Amino acid sequence: MALFARRRRDALKNVHAERDSFLRRAGVAVLFCIAGVVLLIVRLADLQIVEHEHYQTRADENRMRVTPVAPVRGLIYDRNGTLLAQNQPAFVLEVTPEQVGNRTAMDELLAKLQHVITLTDTDITRFKDRVRKSPRYRGVPLRSNLTMEEVARYEIDRHQFPGVEINAGLTRNYPFGATASHLVGYVGGISEEELKQANESQFLGLTQIGKNGVEKSQEDLLRGEPGAKIIEANAYGRPLRELDYRRGYPGRNLYLSIDTKVQTVAEQAMGNFQGSVVALDPRNGEIIAMVSKPGFDPQLFVGGIDTASYQTLLNDPTRPLFNRSLQGLYPPGSTVKPAMALAGLEYGVVTPEHSEYCKGEMTLPGSSRKYRCWKRTGHGAVNMLEGVKRSCDIYFYNLATLLGIDRMHEAMTGFGLGHATGVDLPLEKDGLYPSREWKRRARKENWYPGETLNTGIGQGYVLATPMQLAQMVARIAMRGGGYKPHVLHATEDPITRKITEIVPEALPKIDLKDNGTWDVVIAAMEAVTQEQGGTAYAVGRNAPYRIAAKTGSAQVAGLRQDETRPQKQEEMPLRLRDHALFIAFAPAEAPRIAVAVMAEHGGHGASIAAPIARQVMDQYLLGYVLYNNEKAEVPSSRVTPALVPGLPVPPELQQMLQQTAPAAATPPAAVPATPAQQEDDDDR
């Protein structure tokens, strides 16, 4: 029975078939193994040979860090080598948001940091505001000027603070504070919008950029070229050693044309008035001083100003952030009268002897509207010299009528009114000198004859910046010549110490048919300060140099036909008082300085703006302030217009510096003006 069962089983089991099946399966398995080995060998070859460089680079990235090295920002000097913007060493705490994580992780990190480093609510608020405005991969300063003790406490627990670094670097410092703040400007954090507009590779390692003034306009020169260093780090990211270093190139040092002494005198002379002072060298267009008052402390912006402080500045009614020299648009008032006189002579509508009778008011034919002179009792018969000297409005009303608005527009825009001067500073406004076409385009109205009269005395639609007025008087001083205003005089390579001077850009010359026309008008401007009865005689009569000038007052509030203006500006509310203006150049026979002063709501150009300009000219030309200063002393060395140490001084300046001045050792005291001499102080 058992034998039968075994035979039956053997009959059912096919040994050969099973063996063949096993061999087939074994062969397939062997093939898979061989294929796997081949694939492994191929992949190893790919990793080790073909993609060796790629993975070697990734491995090095895990081990090494390439860190941008910020270049040293260039220094800013004035014409005498006085530092206006410098760099100071400081420890800066920076956080890279991308390495920290989300907002919750950032809040936890800041809470931990407060146990190690002193952080105020202002620091944290300012930091979060900057994080929102900056790329997440860029380090954002949290606090600067850390103490050595704070740095030591951080280093002990630095492994607890991912994305946080303390960098030893330089921070911007402005030793003169608010002095020349609108001109020098300031630096601040780089926003994402600014990075998009710039070449990002030029800002590697940098967290700040020029925001205003020279810091902004000359950013490309001041910034320099970033370098880089390669650091080997451990698994925790802690630097172990420096493997390589590529040096960047520091920014260029800048020498500006301004004189800090003159700038300081101008700001002090402004007193409590808001306004502007612009002083130019008419021979090359260099800015000697540019005051916009009130100013601000640029140091507030260096570390990143907090929102509350910034809002305080923005909401300040005196507008300290507003650059009045370049952005302030004011009616130029009577300061346009010398240019109007030149236009009248050039177009042949008047002669120097042409006379008008001023009875204090006039009307146009067919109109009952009265156009008043600033002097209600009138000036009587005045010719051109007397018209400029006494600033007779009636004379210039009639001159405007003879010229017409079209010729006035052509002549006055030729002197630079109505368009930006192109100064190498940001935010300059164009101003406005109206024309028929402008009024049709802007107001959809025709031009009226009465508007021509107002335009002729610098009122109505006319708006100009103090910089434009300074350029206008500089062009008169140069008898039609002149240069584009600029503040940059020279640049210096910080490595080679090579100085490169900036070549002034000449303006198109104003050619007149008769060059004697310039002498006529300049003589009239000299009479303003040198002859009794001139509106600025009280300021110019005791000056040791001749001044050619023009006073002005820009009306802020108009009067009804039946309304009488108070006799004294001091009797009016401050906001309704006229703006006080004054333009001048000196010495009249060989101009070296041209000045424009605008004091908001100052009232009278002669009594408020003119003394400011006189002090500025005194400081620049004499080296001390003589005007109304009985204790004036001659300094040990006169102010030298040599702009950069080592550069040659022009021959005429060498002669000035070599002169001894025993007579000036005891400068004559300024004599107060008598009421009779101040008769015409109410110049409009």
Coordinates of C-alpha atoms in Angstrom, one line a residue, residues 95-661:
V95 CA 19.5 89.0 12.8
T96 CA 18.9 87.2 9.6
P97 CA 15.1 86.5 9.5
E98 CA 15.4 83.6 7.0
Q99 CA 17.5 81.6 9.5
V100 CA 15.2 82.3 12.4
G101 CA 11.9 81.1 11.0
N102 CA 8.4 82.5 11.3
R103 CA 7.1 85.4 13.4
T104 CA 6.6 83.2 16.5
A105 CA 10.2 82.0 16.4
M106 CA 11.4 85.6 16.0
D107 CA 9.4 86.7 19.0
E108 CA 10.9 83.8 21.1
L109 CA 14.4 84.7 19.9
L110 CA 14.0 88.4 20.8
A111 CA 12.7 87.4 24.3
K112 CA 15.8 85.2 24.8
L113 CA 18.1 88.0 23.6
Q114 CA 16.7 90.4 26.1
H115 CA 18.2 88.3 28.9
V116 CA 21.6 88.7 27.4
I117 CA 21.6 92.1 25.7
T118 CA 19.7 95.3 26.7
L119 CA 16.9 95.9 24.2
T120 CA 14.4 98.7 24.5
D121 CA 10.9 98.7 23.1
T122 CA 12.1 101.3 20.6
D123 CA 14.9 98.9 19.5
I124 CA 12.4 96.1 18.9
T125 CA 9.8 98.2 17.2
R126 CA 12.4 99.7 14.9
F127 CA 13.8 96.3 14.2
K128 CA 10.5 94.7 13.3
D129 CA 9.7 97.7 11.0
R130 CA 13.0 97.2 9.2
V131 CA 12.4 93.4 8.9
R132 CA 9.2 94.2 7.0
K133 CA 11.0 96.4 4.6
S134 CA 14.1 94.3 4.0
P135 CA 14.7 90.9 2.2
R136 CA 14.5 88.0 4.6
Y137 CA 17.9 86.7 3.6
R138 CA 19.6 89.9 4.5
G139 CA 20.9 90.6 8.0
V140 CA 18.9 93.3 9.8
P141 CA 20.6 95.4 12.6
L142 CA 18.8 95.0 15.9
R143 CA 21.1 97.1 18.0
S144 CA 24.4 99.0 17.4
N145 CA 27.1 100.2 19.7
L146 CA 27.1 97.1 21.9
T147 CA 29.4 97.2 25.0
M148 CA 32.2 94.6 25.5
E149 CA 30.3 93.1 28.4
E150 CA 27.2 92.5 26.2
V151 CA 29.4 91.0 23.5
A152 CA 30.9 88.6 26.0
R153 CA 27.5 87.5 27.4
Y154 CA 26.3 86.8 23.9
E155 CA 29.4 84.7 23.0
I156 CA 28.8 82.4 26.0
D157 CA 25.3 81.4 24.8
R158 CA 25.5 82.1 21.1
H159 CA 24.5 78.5 20.3
Q160 CA 21.0 79.4 21.6
F161 CA 20.6 82.1 19.0
P162 CA 20.4 80.8 15.4
G163 CA 20.5 83.5 12.8
V164 CA 22.1 86.1 15.2
E165 CA 25.5 87.5 14.7
I166 CA 27.6 90.3 16.3
N167 CA 29.7 92.0 13.7
A168 CA 32.5 94.5 14.4
G169 CA 32.1 97.2 11.9
L170 CA 31.8 100.9 11.3
T171 CA 28.9 103.2 11.9
R172 CA 28.3 106.6 10.3
N173 CA 28.8 109.7 12.5
Y174 CA 28.0 113.3 11.8
P175 CA 30.1 115.5 14.2
F176 CA 28.4 118.8 13.3
G177 CA 24.9 117.5 14.0
A178 CA 22.1 119.6 12.5
T179 CA 24.7 122.0 10.8
A180 CA 24.5 121.5 7.0
S181 CA 22.2 118.5 7.6
H182 CA 20.1 119.1 4.5
L183 CA 23.3 119.4 2.4
V184 CA 25.3 116.5 3.8
G185 CA 22.3 114.2 4.3
Y186 CA 22.3 110.9 6.1
V187 CA 22.4 107.2 5.6
G188 CA 19.7 104.7 6.6
G189 CA 18.6 101.0 6.1
I190 CA 18.4 99.7 2.6
S191 CA 14.8 98.9 1.6
E192 CA 13.7 96.2 -0.8
E193 CA 12.5 98.8 -3.3
E194 CA 16.0 100.4 -3.3
L195 CA 17.6 97.1 -3.9
K196 CA 15.3 96.4 -6.9
Q197 CA 16.3 99.7 -8.4
A198 CA 20.1 99.2 -7.9
N199 CA 22.6 96.5 -8.8
E200 CA 22.3 94.2 -5.8
S201 CA 25.8 92.8 -6.2
Q202 CA 27.1 96.3 -5.3
F203 CA 25.4 96.2 -1.9
L204 CA 26.6 92.8 -0.7
G205 CA 27.4 93.0 3.0
L206 CA 25.9 96.5 3.3
T207 CA 22.8 97.4 5.3
Q208 CA 22.8 101.1 4.7
I209 CA 22.5 103.5 1.8
G210 CA 22.5 107.3 1.4
K211 CA 19.0 108.7 1.9
N212 CA 19.4 112.4 1.4
G213 CA 21.9 115.2 0.5
V214 CA 25.4 114.4 -0.6
E215 CA 25.1 110.9 1.0
K216 CA 22.4 110.1 -1.6
S217 CA 23.6 112.0 -4.7
Q218 CA 27.1 110.7 -4.4
E219 CA 26.2 107.2 -3.2
D220 CA 28.1 105.5 -6.1
L221 CA 31.3 107.3 -5.1
L222 CA 31.0 106.9 -1.3
R223 CA 29.9 103.2 -1.3
G224 CA 33.0 101.4 -2.6
E225 CA 33.2 97.8 -3.7
P226 CA 32.3 94.9 -1.4
G227 CA 34.9 92.2 -0.6
A228 CA 34.3 88.6 0.7
K229 CA 35.8 86.1 3.1
I230 CA 35.5 82.3 3.3
I231 CA 35.1 80.9 6.8
E232 CA 35.2 77.2 7.9
A233 CA 32.5 76.4 10.4
N234 CA 31.5 73.4 12.5
A235 CA 28.2 71.6 12.5
Y236 CA 26.7 74.3 14.7
G237 CA 27.7 77.0 12.3
R238 CA 30.4 78.4 14.7
P239 CA 33.3 79.9 12.7
L240 CA 36.5 77.9 13.2
R241 CA 39.0 79.7 10.9
E242 CA 39.3 82.0 7.9
L243 CA 40.3 80.2 4.8
D244 CA 40.4 83.0 2.3
Y245 CA 39.9 86.8 2.1
R246 CA 39.2 89.0 -0.9
R247 CA 39.7 92.6 -0.2
G248 CA 37.0 95.1 -1.3
Y249 CA 37.7 98.7 -2.2
P250 CA 36.8 101.5 0.1
G251 CA 34.6 104.4 -1.1
R252 CA 36.1 107.6 -2.3
N253 CA 36.6 110.5 0.1
L254 CA 34.7 113.6 -1.0
Y255 CA 35.8 117.2 -0.6
L256 CA 32.8 119.6 -0.7
S257 CA 33.0 123.2 -1.7
I258 CA 31.2 124.5 1.5
D259 CA 33.0 126.3 4.2
T260 CA 31.9 125.1 7.6
K261 CA 32.7 128.5 9.2
V262 CA 30.6 130.4 6.8
Q263 CA 27.8 127.7 7.1
T264 CA 27.8 128.1 10.9
V265 CA 27.7 131.9 10.7
A266 CA 24.8 131.7 8.3
E267 CA 22.8 129.4 10.5
Q268 CA 23.5 131.5 13.6
A269 CA 22.6 134.7 11.7
M270 CA 19.2 133.3 10.8
G271 CA 18.4 133.3 14.5
N272 CA 14.9 132.0 15.1
F273 CA 13.7 132.6 11.6
Q274 CA 12.8 129.7 9.3
G275 CA 14.2 130.0 5.8
S276 CA 17.2 129.6 3.6
V277 CA 20.6 131.0 2.9
V278 CA 22.5 130.0 -0.3
A279 CA 26.0 131.3 -1.0
L280 CA 27.8 130.6 -4.3
D281 CA 31.2 131.4 -5.8
P282 CA 30.0 133.0 -9.1
R283 CA 33.4 132.2 -10.7
N284 CA 32.8 128.4 -10.7
G285 CA 29.3 127.7 -9.3
E286 CA 30.6 126.1 -6.1
I287 CA 28.3 126.3 -3.1
I288 CA 30.0 128.0 -0.2
A289 CA 27.1 127.6 2.2
M290 CA 23.6 126.2 2.0
V291 CA 21.3 126.6 5.0
S292 CA 17.8 125.3 5.4
K293 CA 16.4 126.2 8.8
P294 CA 15.3 124.5 10.9
G295 CA 17.5 121.4 10.3
F296 CA 17.5 118.0 12.0
D297 CA 20.0 115.6 13.6
P298 CA 21.1 113.1 10.9
Q299 CA 22.4 110.8 13.6
L300 CA 18.8 109.8 14.4
F301 CA 18.6 108.0 11.0
V302 CA 21.8 106.1 11.1
G303 CA 20.7 103.2 13.4
G304 CA 17.2 103.3 12.0
I305 CA 14.8 105.9 13.4
D306 CA 11.7 104.5 15.2
T307 CA 8.2 105.2 13.9
A308 CA 7.3 107.6 16.8
S309 CA 10.3 109.8 16.4
Y310 CA 9.9 109.9 12.6
Q311 CA 6.2 110.9 12.9
T312 CA 7.3 113.6 15.4
L313 CA 9.6 115.0 12.7
L314 CA 7.0 114.7 10.0
N315 CA 4.3 116.4 12.0
D316 CA 6.5 119.2 13.3
P317 CA 4.8 122.4 11.9
T318 CA 8.3 123.9 11.3
R319 CA 9.0 121.1 8.8
P320 CA 12.6 120.3 9.7
L321 CA 12.9 117.6 7.0
F322 CA 11.9 120.1 4.3
N323 CA 14.9 121.4 2.3
R324 CA 13.9 125.0 1.8
S325 CA 16.9 125.8 -0.3
L326 CA 15.9 123.4 -3.0
Q327 CA 12.3 122.5 -2.4
G328 CA 10.9 125.8 -1.0
L329 CA 9.0 127.7 -3.6
Y330 CA 8.5 131.4 -2.8
P331 CA 7.5 134.5 -4.7
P332 CA 10.9 136.2 -5.4
G333 CA 9.4 139.7 -4.9
S334 CA 11.6 142.7 -5.8
T335 CA 14.7 140.6 -6.1
V336 CA 13.7 140.1 -9.8
K337 CA 13.9 143.9 -10.5
P338 CA 17.6 143.9 -11.6
A339 CA 16.9 141.2 -14.2
M340 CA 13.7 143.1 -15.3
A341 CA 15.8 146.2 -15.8
L342 CA 18.3 144.2 -17.9
A343 CA 15.4 142.9 -20.0
G344 CA 14.0 146.4 -20.5
L345 CA 17.3 147.7 -21.7
E346 CA 18.0 144.7 -23.9
Y347 CA 14.7 144.8 -25.7
G348 CA 15.0 148.6 -26.1
V349 CA 11.7 149.5 -24.4
V350 CA 13.4 151.9 -21.9
T351 CA 16.7 153.7 -21.5
P352 CA 18.7 154.3 -18.3
E353 CA 17.3 157.8 -18.3
H354 CA 13.7 156.7 -18.8
S355 CA 11.6 158.1 -16.0
E356 CA 8.2 157.2 -14.4
Y357 CA 6.3 159.3 -11.9
C358 CA 5.3 157.3 -8.8
K359 CA 2.4 158.7 -6.7
G360 CA 2.0 155.5 -4.7
E361 CA -0.5 153.8 -7.0
M362 CA -1.6 153.4 -10.6
T363 CA -4.4 151.9 -12.7
L364 CA -4.5 150.3 -16.1
P365 CA -6.5 152.0 -18.8
G366 CA -10.2 151.0 -18.6
S367 CA -9.8 149.5 -15.2
S368 CA -10.5 150.9 -11.7
R369 CA -8.2 148.4 -9.9
K370 CA -5.4 150.1 -8.1
Y371 CA -1.8 148.7 -8.2
R372 CA 0.0 150.1 -5.3
C373 CA 3.7 150.9 -4.6
W374 CA 5.0 149.6 -1.3
K375 CA 5.6 153.3 -0.4
R376 CA 2.0 154.7 -0.1
T377 CA 3.1 158.3 -0.5
G378 CA 5.0 157.5 -3.7
H379 CA 8.6 158.1 -4.8
G380 CA 8.0 161.0 -7.3
A381 CA 9.9 160.9 -10.6
V382 CA 12.3 158.0 -10.7
N383 CA 14.7 156.8 -13.5
M384 CA 16.0 153.2 -13.7
L385 CA 18.8 153.7 -11.2
E386 CA 16.4 155.3 -8.7
G387 CA 13.8 152.6 -9.5
V388 CA 16.2 149.8 -8.5
K389 CA 17.8 151.7 -5.7
R390 CA 14.5 152.6 -4.0
S391 CA 12.7 149.5 -5.4
C392 CA 9.8 151.6 -6.8
D393 CA 7.0 149.2 -7.8
I394 CA 5.3 151.8 -10.1
Y395 CA 8.4 152.0 -12.2
F396 CA 8.5 148.2 -12.7
Y397 CA 4.7 148.0 -13.2
N398 CA 5.2 150.3 -16.2
L399 CA 8.3 148.5 -17.4
A400 CA 6.4 145.1 -17.3
T401 CA 3.6 146.7 -19.3
L402 CA 6.1 147.8 -22.0
L403 CA 7.8 144.4 -22.1
G404 CA 4.8 142.2 -22.0
I405 CA 4.6 138.7 -20.5
D406 CA 6.1 136.9 -23.5
R407 CA 9.4 138.9 -23.5
M408 CA 9.4 138.8 -19.7
H409 CA 9.1 135.0 -19.7
E410 CA 11.9 134.7 -22.3
A411 CA 14.3 137.0 -20.4
M412 CA 13.6 135.7 -16.9
T413 CA 13.8 132.0 -17.7
G414 CA 17.2 132.8 -19.3
F415 CA 18.4 133.8 -15.8
G416 CA 17.3 130.4 -14.5
L417 CA 13.8 131.1 -13.0
G418 CA 11.1 128.6 -13.6
H419 CA 13.3 125.5 -13.9
A420 CA 15.7 123.5 -11.7
T421 CA 19.4 124.6 -11.6
G422 CA 20.6 121.0 -11.9
V423 CA 22.6 121.2 -8.7
D424 CA 24.3 117.9 -7.7
L425 CA 21.8 117.4 -4.8
P426 CA 18.5 115.5 -4.8
L427 CA 14.9 116.7 -4.5
E428 CA 15.3 120.1 -6.3
K429 CA 12.1 121.7 -7.5
D430 CA 11.5 123.5 -10.8
G431 CA 9.7 126.6 -9.6
L432 CA 7.5 128.6 -12.0
Y433 CA 7.7 131.6 -14.2
P434 CA 4.3 131.9 -15.9
S435 CA 3.5 132.5 -19.6
R436 CA 0.4 132.7 -21.7
E437 CA 0.8 129.1 -22.8
W438 CA 1.3 127.9 -19.2
K439 CA -1.9 129.6 -18.0
R440 CA -4.0 128.2 -20.9
R441 CA -2.6 124.7 -20.2
A442 CA -2.7 124.8 -16.4
R443 CA -5.7 127.1 -15.7
K444 CA -7.7 126.9 -18.9
E445 CA -7.8 130.8 -18.9
N446 CA -6.4 133.7 -20.9
W447 CA -3.7 135.9 -19.7
Y448 CA -4.8 139.3 -18.2
P449 CA -2.8 142.6 -18.3
G450 CA -3.0 143.0 -14.5
E451 CA -1.2 139.7 -14.1
T452 CA 1.7 141.1 -16.2
L453 CA 2.1 143.9 -13.6
N454 CA 2.2 141.5 -10.6
T455 CA 4.7 139.2 -12.5
G456 CA 6.9 142.3 -13.1
I457 CA 7.6 142.7 -9.4
G458 CA 8.0 139.0 -8.7
Q459 CA 4.5 138.3 -7.4
G460 CA 1.5 136.6 -8.8
Y461 CA 2.2 133.2 -10.1
V462 CA 6.0 133.5 -9.9
L463 CA 7.7 130.9 -7.7
A464 CA 11.4 130.4 -7.2
T465 CA 13.7 128.5 -4.9
P466 CA 16.5 130.2 -3.0
M467 CA 19.0 128.2 -5.1
Q468 CA 17.5 129.7 -8.3
L469 CA 17.8 133.2 -6.8
A470 CA 21.4 132.6 -5.9
Q471 CA 22.1 131.4 -9.5
M472 CA 20.3 134.5 -10.9
V473 CA 22.4 137.0 -8.9
A474 CA 25.6 135.0 -9.7
R475 CA 24.9 135.3 -13.4
I476 CA 24.4 139.1 -13.1
A477 CA 27.6 139.3 -11.1
M478 CA 29.4 137.4 -14.0
R479 CA 27.8 139.7 -16.6
G480 CA 25.9 136.8 -18.2
G481 CA 28.4 134.1 -17.6
G482 CA 28.2 131.5 -14.8
Y483 CA 28.3 127.9 -13.9
K484 CA 25.9 125.2 -12.8
P485 CA 25.7 125.2 -9.0
H486 CA 27.5 122.3 -7.4
V487 CA 28.7 121.2 -4.0
L488 CA 31.2 118.5 -5.0
H489 CA 34.7 119.9 -5.5
A490 CA 37.1 116.9 -5.6
T491 CA 37.3 113.2 -4.9
E492 CA 40.1 111.3 -3.3
D493 CA 41.2 107.7 -3.8
P494 CA 41.7 106.5 -0.2
I495 CA 44.4 104.0 -1.3
T496 CA 46.5 106.0 -3.7
R497 CA 45.6 109.4 -2.1
K498 CA 45.1 110.8 -5.6
I499 CA 42.8 113.8 -5.8
T500 CA 40.6 114.4 -8.8
E501 CA 39.0 117.8 -9.2
I502 CA 35.5 118.2 -10.5
V503 CA 35.4 120.4 -13.6
P504 CA 32.7 123.1 -13.3
E505 CA 30.0 123.0 -16.0
A506 CA 29.6 126.4 -17.7
L507 CA 26.1 127.6 -18.4
P508 CA 25.1 129.1 -21.8
K509 CA 26.2 132.7 -21.8
I510 CA 23.6 135.5 -21.7
D511 CA 24.7 137.8 -24.5
L512 CA 23.4 141.3 -24.6
K513 CA 23.5 143.7 -27.6
D514 CA 25.4 146.2 -25.5
N515 CA 27.7 144.9 -22.7
G516 CA 27.4 148.4 -21.1
T517 CA 23.9 147.3 -20.1
W518 CA 25.5 145.2 -17.4
D519 CA 27.3 148.2 -15.9
V520 CA 24.1 150.2 -15.8
V521 CA 22.2 147.6 -13.8
I522 CA 25.1 146.6 -11.5
A523 CA 25.7 150.3 -10.7
A524 CA 22.0 150.5 -9.7
M525 CA 22.5 147.4 -7.5
E526 CA 25.5 149.1 -5.9
A527 CA 23.4 152.2 -5.2
V528 CA 21.1 150.0 -3.1
T529 CA 23.8 149.5 -0.5
Q530 CA 26.3 152.3 -1.2
E531 CA 24.1 155.4 -1.6
Q532 CA 21.8 157.1 1.0
G533 CA 18.2 156.3 0.2
G534 CA 19.1 152.8 -1.0
T535 CA 16.9 150.2 0.6
A536 CA 20.0 148.4 2.1
Y537 CA 22.2 151.4 2.7
A538 CA 22.2 150.6 6.5
V539 CA 23.9 147.3 5.7
G540 CA 26.3 148.3 3.0
R541 CA 27.5 151.8 4.0
N542 CA 30.3 150.7 6.4
A543 CA 31.4 147.6 4.6
P544 CA 35.1 147.4 3.7
Y545 CA 34.1 146.1 0.3
R546 CA 31.5 147.2 -2.2
I547 CA 28.2 145.2 -2.3
A548 CA 25.8 145.1 -5.3
A549 CA 22.4 143.9 -4.0
K550 CA 18.6 144.0 -4.2
T551 CA 16.2 143.8 -1.3
G552 CA 12.8 142.2 -1.5
S553 CA 9.6 141.3 0.4
A554 CA 7.3 138.6 -0.9
Q555 CA 3.7 139.3 0.0
V556 CA 2.0 136.3 1.7
A557 CA -1.5 137.7 2.2
G558 CA -3.2 140.0 -0.3
L559 CA -5.3 143.0 0.5
R560 CA -8.8 144.1 -0.7
Q561 CA -8.9 147.3 -2.7
D562 CA -10.4 149.2 0.3
E563 CA -8.1 147.6 2.9
T564 CA -5.0 149.3 4.4
R565 CA -2.0 147.3 5.4
P566 CA -0.6 148.0 8.9
Q567 CA 2.3 150.4 8.8
K568 CA 4.6 147.9 10.6
Q569 CA 4.9 144.2 9.8
E570 CA 5.3 143.5 13.5
E571 CA 1.7 144.5 14.0
M572 CA 0.5 141.7 11.8
P573 CA 0.1 138.0 12.8
L574 CA 3.3 136.1 12.1
R575 CA 1.7 133.8 9.5
L576 CA 0.5 136.9 7.5
R577 CA 3.9 138.8 7.5
D578 CA 5.8 139.0 4.2
H579 CA 8.8 136.8 3.5
A580 CA 12.0 138.8 3.7
L581 CA 14.5 138.4 0.7
F582 CA 17.9 139.7 -0.2
I583 CA 20.3 138.9 -3.1
A584 CA 23.8 140.3 -3.3
F585 CA 27.3 139.8 -4.6
A586 CA 30.6 141.1 -3.5
P587 CA 33.1 142.6 -4.1
A588 CA 31.0 144.4 -6.8
E589 CA 34.1 145.1 -9.0
A590 CA 35.5 141.5 -8.7
P591 CA 32.7 139.2 -7.4
R592 CA 33.8 136.2 -5.3
I593 CA 30.6 135.4 -3.5
A594 CA 26.9 135.6 -4.4
V595 CA 24.2 135.3 -1.7
A596 CA 20.5 134.7 -1.6
V597 CA 18.6 134.9 1.7
M598 CA 15.0 134.1 2.3
A599 CA 13.5 134.5 5.9
E600 CA 10.0 133.2 6.1
H601 CA 7.6 135.8 7.5
G602 CA 10.6 138.1 8.3
G603 CA 8.7 141.2 7.1
H604 CA 11.4 143.4 5.5
G605 CA 14.2 142.3 3.2
A606 CA 16.4 145.2 4.2
S607 CA 16.2 144.9 8.0
I608 CA 16.0 141.1 8.3
A609 CA 17.5 139.3 5.3
A610 CA 20.2 141.8 4.4
P611 CA 22.1 141.6 7.7
I612 CA 22.1 137.8 7.4
A613 CA 23.8 138.1 4.0
R614 CA 26.2 140.7 5.2
Q615 CA 27.5 138.5 8.0
V616 CA 27.9 135.6 5.5
M617 CA 29.9 137.8 3.2
D618 CA 32.0 139.2 6.0
Q619 CA 33.0 135.7 7.2
Y620 CA 33.9 134.6 3.7
L621 CA 35.7 137.7 2.5
L622 CA 37.2 139.0 5.8
G623 CA 37.5 135.8 7.9
Y624 CA 35.4 137.3 10.7
V625 CA 32.0 139.0 11.1
L626 CA 32.4 142.8 11.1
Y627 CA 28.7 143.8 10.8
N628 CA 27.4 145.1 14.1
N629 CA 30.2 143.4 16.0
E630 CA 32.5 145.8 17.9
K631 CA 34.4 142.9 19.4
A632 CA 35.3 141.3 16.0
E633 CA 38.8 140.0 15.9
V634 CA 41.0 139.0 13.1
P635 CA 41.6 135.2 13.2
S636 CA 45.1 133.7 13.2
S637 CA 44.7 132.9 9.6
R638 CA 42.2 134.2 7.1
V639 CA 39.6 131.9 5.6
T640 CA 41.3 130.4 2.6
P641 CA 39.3 129.3 -0.4
A642 CA 41.9 126.6 -1.1
L643 CA 39.5 123.7 -1.3
V644 CA 41.7 120.7 -0.7
P645 CA 45.0 120.6 1.3
G646 CA 47.8 120.3 -1.2
L647 CA 46.0 121.8 -4.2
P648 CA 47.3 125.0 -5.7
V649 CA 45.8 128.3 -4.5
P650 CA 44.8 130.7 -7.3
P651 CA 47.2 133.7 -7.6
E652 CA 44.7 136.3 -6.4
L653 CA 44.0 134.3 -3.3
Q654 CA 47.7 133.8 -2.6
Q655 CA 48.0 137.6 -2.7
M656 CA 45.1 137.9 -0.3
L657 CA 46.7 135.4 2.1
Q658 CA 50.1 137.1 2.0
Q659 CA 48.7 140.5 2.8
T660 CA 49.1 141.8 6.4
A661 CA 46.1 143.6 7.9

